CSV table of C-alpha atoms in Angstrom, one decimal:
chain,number,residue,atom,x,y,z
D,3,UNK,CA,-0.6,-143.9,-154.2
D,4,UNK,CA,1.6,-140.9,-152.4
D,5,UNK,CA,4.0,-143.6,-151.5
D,6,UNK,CA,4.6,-144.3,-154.9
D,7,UNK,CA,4.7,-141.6,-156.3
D,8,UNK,CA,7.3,-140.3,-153.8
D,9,UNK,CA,9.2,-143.6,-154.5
D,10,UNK,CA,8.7,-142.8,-158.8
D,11,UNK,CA,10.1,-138.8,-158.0
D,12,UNK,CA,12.7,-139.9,-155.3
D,13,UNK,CA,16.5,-138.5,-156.7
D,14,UNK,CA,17.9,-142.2,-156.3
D,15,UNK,CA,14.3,-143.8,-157.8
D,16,UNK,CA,13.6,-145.7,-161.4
D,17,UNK,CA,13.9,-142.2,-163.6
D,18,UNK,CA,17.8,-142.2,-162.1
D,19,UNK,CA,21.2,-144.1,-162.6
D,20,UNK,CA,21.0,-144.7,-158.4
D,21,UNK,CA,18.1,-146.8,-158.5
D,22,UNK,CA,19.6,-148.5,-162.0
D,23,UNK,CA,22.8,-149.5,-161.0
D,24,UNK,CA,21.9,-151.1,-157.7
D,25,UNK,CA,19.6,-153.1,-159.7
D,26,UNK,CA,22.2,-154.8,-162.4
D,27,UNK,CA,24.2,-155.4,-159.4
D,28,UNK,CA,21.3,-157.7,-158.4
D,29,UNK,CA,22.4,-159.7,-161.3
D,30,UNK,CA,25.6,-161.1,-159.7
D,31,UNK,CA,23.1,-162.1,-156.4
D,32,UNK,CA,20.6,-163.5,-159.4
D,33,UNK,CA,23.8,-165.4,-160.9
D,34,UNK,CA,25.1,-166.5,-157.7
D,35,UNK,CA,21.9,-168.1,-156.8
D,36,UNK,CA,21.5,-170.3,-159.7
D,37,UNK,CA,24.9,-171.1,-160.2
D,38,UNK,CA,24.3,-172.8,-156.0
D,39,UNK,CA,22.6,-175.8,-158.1
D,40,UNK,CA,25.0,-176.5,-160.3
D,41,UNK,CA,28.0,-178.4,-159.2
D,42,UNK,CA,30.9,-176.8,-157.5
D,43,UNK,CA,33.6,-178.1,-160.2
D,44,UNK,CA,31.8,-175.0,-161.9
D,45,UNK,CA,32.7,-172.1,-159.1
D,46,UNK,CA,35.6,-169.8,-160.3
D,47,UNK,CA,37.6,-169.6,-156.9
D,48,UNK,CA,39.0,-166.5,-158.1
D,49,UNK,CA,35.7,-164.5,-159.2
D,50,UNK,CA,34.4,-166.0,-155.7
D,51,UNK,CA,36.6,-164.8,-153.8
D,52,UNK,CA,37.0,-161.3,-155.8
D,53,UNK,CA,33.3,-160.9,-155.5
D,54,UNK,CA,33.6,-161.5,-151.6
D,55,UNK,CA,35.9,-159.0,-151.1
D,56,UNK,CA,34.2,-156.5,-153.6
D,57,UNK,CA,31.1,-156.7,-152.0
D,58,UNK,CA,32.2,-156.3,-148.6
D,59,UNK,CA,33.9,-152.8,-149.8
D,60,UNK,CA,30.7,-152.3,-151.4
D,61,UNK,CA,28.7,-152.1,-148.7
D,62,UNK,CA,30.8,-149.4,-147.4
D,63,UNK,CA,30.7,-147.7,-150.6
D,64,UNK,CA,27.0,-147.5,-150.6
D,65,UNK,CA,26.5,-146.1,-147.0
D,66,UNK,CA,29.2,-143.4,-147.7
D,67,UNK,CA,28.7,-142.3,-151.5
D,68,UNK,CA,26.2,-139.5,-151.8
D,69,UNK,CA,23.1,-139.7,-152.3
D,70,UNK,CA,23.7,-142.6,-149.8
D,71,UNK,CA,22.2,-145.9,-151.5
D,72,UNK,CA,20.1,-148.3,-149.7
D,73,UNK,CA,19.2,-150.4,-152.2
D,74,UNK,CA,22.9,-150.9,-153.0
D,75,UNK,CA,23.7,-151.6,-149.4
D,76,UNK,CA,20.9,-154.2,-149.2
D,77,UNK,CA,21.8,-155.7,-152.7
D,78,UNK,CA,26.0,-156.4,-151.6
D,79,UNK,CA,25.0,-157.5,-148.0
D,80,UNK,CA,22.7,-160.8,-150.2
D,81,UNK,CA,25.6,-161.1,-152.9
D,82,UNK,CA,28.1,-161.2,-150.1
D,83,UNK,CA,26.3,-164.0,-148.6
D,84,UNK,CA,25.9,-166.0,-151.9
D,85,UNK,CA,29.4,-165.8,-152.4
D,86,UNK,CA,30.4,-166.6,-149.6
D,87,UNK,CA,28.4,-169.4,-149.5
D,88,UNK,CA,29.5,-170.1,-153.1
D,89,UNK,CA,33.2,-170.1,-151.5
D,90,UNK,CA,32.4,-172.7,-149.3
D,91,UNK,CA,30.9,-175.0,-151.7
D,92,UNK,CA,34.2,-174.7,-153.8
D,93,UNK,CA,36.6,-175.2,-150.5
D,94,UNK,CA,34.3,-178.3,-148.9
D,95,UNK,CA,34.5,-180.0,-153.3
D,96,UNK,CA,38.8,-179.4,-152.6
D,97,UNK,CA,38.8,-181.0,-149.1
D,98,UNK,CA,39.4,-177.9,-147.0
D,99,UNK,CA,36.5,-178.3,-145.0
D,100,UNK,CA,37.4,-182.1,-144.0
D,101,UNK,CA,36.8,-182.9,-140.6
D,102,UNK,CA,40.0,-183.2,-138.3
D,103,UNK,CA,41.4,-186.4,-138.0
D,104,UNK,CA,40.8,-187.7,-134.7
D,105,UNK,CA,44.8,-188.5,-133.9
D,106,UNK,CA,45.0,-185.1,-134.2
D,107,UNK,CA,48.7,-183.2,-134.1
D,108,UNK,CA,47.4,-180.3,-132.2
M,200,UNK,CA,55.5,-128.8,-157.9
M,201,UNK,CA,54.8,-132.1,-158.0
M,202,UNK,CA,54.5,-132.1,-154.1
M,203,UNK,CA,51.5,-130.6,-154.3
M,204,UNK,CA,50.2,-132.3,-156.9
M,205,UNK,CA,50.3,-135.5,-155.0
M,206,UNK,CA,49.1,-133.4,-151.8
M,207,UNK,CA,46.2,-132.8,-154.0
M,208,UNK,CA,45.9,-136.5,-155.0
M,209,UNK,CA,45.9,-137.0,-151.3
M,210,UNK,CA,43.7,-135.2,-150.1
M,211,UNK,CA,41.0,-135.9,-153.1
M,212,UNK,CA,37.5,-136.6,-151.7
M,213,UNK,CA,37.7,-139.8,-153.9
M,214,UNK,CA,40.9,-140.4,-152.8
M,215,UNK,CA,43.0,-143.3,-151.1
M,216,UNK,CA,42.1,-141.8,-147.4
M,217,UNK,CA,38.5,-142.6,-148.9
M,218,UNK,CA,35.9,-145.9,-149.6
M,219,UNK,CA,35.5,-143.8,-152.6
M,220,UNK,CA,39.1,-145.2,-153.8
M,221,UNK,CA,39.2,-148.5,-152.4
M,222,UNK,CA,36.0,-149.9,-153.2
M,223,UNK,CA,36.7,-149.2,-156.9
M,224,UNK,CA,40.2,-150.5,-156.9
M,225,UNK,CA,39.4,-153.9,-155.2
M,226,UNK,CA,36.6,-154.0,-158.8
M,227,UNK,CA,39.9,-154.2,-160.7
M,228,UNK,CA,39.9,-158.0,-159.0
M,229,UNK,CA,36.9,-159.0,-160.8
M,230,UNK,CA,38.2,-158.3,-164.0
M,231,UNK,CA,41.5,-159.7,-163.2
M,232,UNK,CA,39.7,-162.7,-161.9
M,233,UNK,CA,37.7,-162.5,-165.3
M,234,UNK,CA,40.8,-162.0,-167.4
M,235,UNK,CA,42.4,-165.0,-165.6
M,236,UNK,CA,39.2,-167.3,-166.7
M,237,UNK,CA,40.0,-166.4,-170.2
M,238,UNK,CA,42.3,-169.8,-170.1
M,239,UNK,CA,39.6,-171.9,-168.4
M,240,UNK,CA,37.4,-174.1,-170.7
M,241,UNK,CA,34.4,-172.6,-171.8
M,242,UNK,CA,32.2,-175.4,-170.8
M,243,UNK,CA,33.1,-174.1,-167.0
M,244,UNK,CA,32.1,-170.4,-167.6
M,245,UNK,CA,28.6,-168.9,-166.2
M,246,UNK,CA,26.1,-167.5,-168.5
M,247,UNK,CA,24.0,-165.8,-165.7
M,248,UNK,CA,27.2,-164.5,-163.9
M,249,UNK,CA,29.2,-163.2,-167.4
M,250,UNK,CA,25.7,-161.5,-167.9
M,251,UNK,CA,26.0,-159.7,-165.0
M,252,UNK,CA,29.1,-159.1,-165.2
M,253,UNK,CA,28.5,-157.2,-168.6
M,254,UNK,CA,25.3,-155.3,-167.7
M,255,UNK,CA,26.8,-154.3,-164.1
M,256,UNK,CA,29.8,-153.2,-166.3
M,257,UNK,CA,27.7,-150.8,-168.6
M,258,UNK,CA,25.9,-149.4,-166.1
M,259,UNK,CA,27.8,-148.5,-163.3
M,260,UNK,CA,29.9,-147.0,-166.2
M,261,UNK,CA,27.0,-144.5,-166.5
M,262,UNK,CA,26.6,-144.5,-162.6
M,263,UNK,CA,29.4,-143.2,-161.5
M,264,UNK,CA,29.5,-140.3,-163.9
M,265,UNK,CA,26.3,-138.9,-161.7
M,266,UNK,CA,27.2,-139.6,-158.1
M,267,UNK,CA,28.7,-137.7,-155.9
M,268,UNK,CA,32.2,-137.2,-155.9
M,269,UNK,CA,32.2,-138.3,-159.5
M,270,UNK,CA,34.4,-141.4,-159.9
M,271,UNK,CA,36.7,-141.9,-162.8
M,272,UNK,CA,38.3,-144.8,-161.1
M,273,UNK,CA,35.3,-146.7,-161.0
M,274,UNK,CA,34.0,-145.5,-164.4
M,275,UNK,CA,37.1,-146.9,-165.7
M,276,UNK,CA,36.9,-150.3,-163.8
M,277,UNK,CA,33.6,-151.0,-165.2
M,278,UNK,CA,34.5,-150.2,-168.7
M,279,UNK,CA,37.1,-152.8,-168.3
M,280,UNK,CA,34.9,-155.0,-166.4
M,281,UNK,CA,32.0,-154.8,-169.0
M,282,UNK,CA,34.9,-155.6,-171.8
M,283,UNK,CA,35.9,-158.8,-170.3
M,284,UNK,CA,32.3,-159.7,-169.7
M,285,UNK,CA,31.5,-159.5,-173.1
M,286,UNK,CA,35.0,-161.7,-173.9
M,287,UNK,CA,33.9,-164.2,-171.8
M,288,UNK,CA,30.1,-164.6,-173.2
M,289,UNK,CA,32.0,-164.3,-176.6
M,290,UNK,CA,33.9,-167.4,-176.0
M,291,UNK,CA,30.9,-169.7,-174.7
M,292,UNK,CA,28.7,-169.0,-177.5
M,293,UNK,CA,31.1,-169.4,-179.8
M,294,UNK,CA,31.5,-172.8,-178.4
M,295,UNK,CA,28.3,-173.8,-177.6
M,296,UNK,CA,26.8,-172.7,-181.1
M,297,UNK,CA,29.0,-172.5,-183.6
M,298,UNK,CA,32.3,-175.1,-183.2
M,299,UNK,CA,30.6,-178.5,-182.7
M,300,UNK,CA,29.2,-178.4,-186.2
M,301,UNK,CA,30.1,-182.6,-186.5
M,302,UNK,CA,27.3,-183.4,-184.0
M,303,UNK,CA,24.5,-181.3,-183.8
M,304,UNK,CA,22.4,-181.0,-186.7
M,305,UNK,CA,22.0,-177.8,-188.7
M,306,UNK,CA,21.0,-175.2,-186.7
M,307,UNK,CA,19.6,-171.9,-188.4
């Protein structure tokens, strides 16, 4: 119960925009996730690979801004992830990720 | 002088020596990512991620009005971003519900 009421009266918990805007950012991990089963004609390489780079700088962001932001940390470490995963996908459906050929020219 | 006003820039604690500045500046890469899907079919856009893209836009708009240095840059990015969002979810819908009137039955 005192753990939760701390957590309800913390200055980055639910009654503040530091708890709310970490959350919506969970939306692009939510987003990324399902968009994993559908078929990778359907990944934006652009957005991808904008969202990878975004939420790298992100995680910065959150450690440095003040009050420093856990939750966003946590939340753009898991979207980075999905994206890059998502990346992948879209690279491996465009034959970047073929294996070598074995006459190799290197 | 204008020297010093550029010292001033500089030297801002949300400035460019800063993740204050960068982190919000790369966020101009999603919308320009966005506003270059504004050409791509509509059948190949994401509901879930165009709704992120909008809420995340709204409310980081709000967000970075209360941290600490206060952020105009990014306040501004997600204004655009939320814009674009909202484009984007635009065009879908208006394709899925309301241009293929020849083959789907009335809808109310």
């Amino acid at each position: 119960m005192a753990a939760f009421k701390a957590f309800w009266n913390s200055p980055v918990g639910p009654k503040t925009t530091h708890f709310w805007g970490p959350i919506a950012n969970w939306g692009f991990v939510a987003a990324g996730l399902v968009d994993t089963q559908k078929p990778p004609e359907m990944i934006s390489r652009n957005m991808t690979a904008a969202m990878c780079v975004y939420s790298g700088l992100f995680m910065r962001f959150a450690w440095m801004v003040q009050p420093r932001n856990y939750l966003l940390l946590v939340c753009h470490a898991s979207n980075e992830s999905v994206q890059l995963y998502q990346l992948s996908r879209w690279a491996k459906a465009q034959g970047f990720l073929e294996k070598k050929e074995p006459e190799g020219q290197h | 002088m204008a020297a010093s006003k550029i010292q001033a820039l500089w030297n801002h604690p949300a400035g460019p020596k800063t993740i204050h500045f960068w982190a919000p500046t790369f966020k101009w890469g999603i919308s320009i990512a966005n506003v270059a899907d504004f050409s791509k079919p509509p059948e190949k856009i994401s509901y879930p991620q165009q709704v992120a893209v909008t809420c995340t836009g709204l409310i980081w708009s709000r967000y970075s009005t209360v941290i600490t240095p206060k952020n105009w840059n990014l306040f501004s990015v997600n204004v655009v971003m939320a814009g674009t969002g909202i484009y984007q979810l635009a065009r879908k819908t208006r394709h899925d519900h309301f241009s293929e009137v020849q083959e789907v039955p009335a809808k109310e």
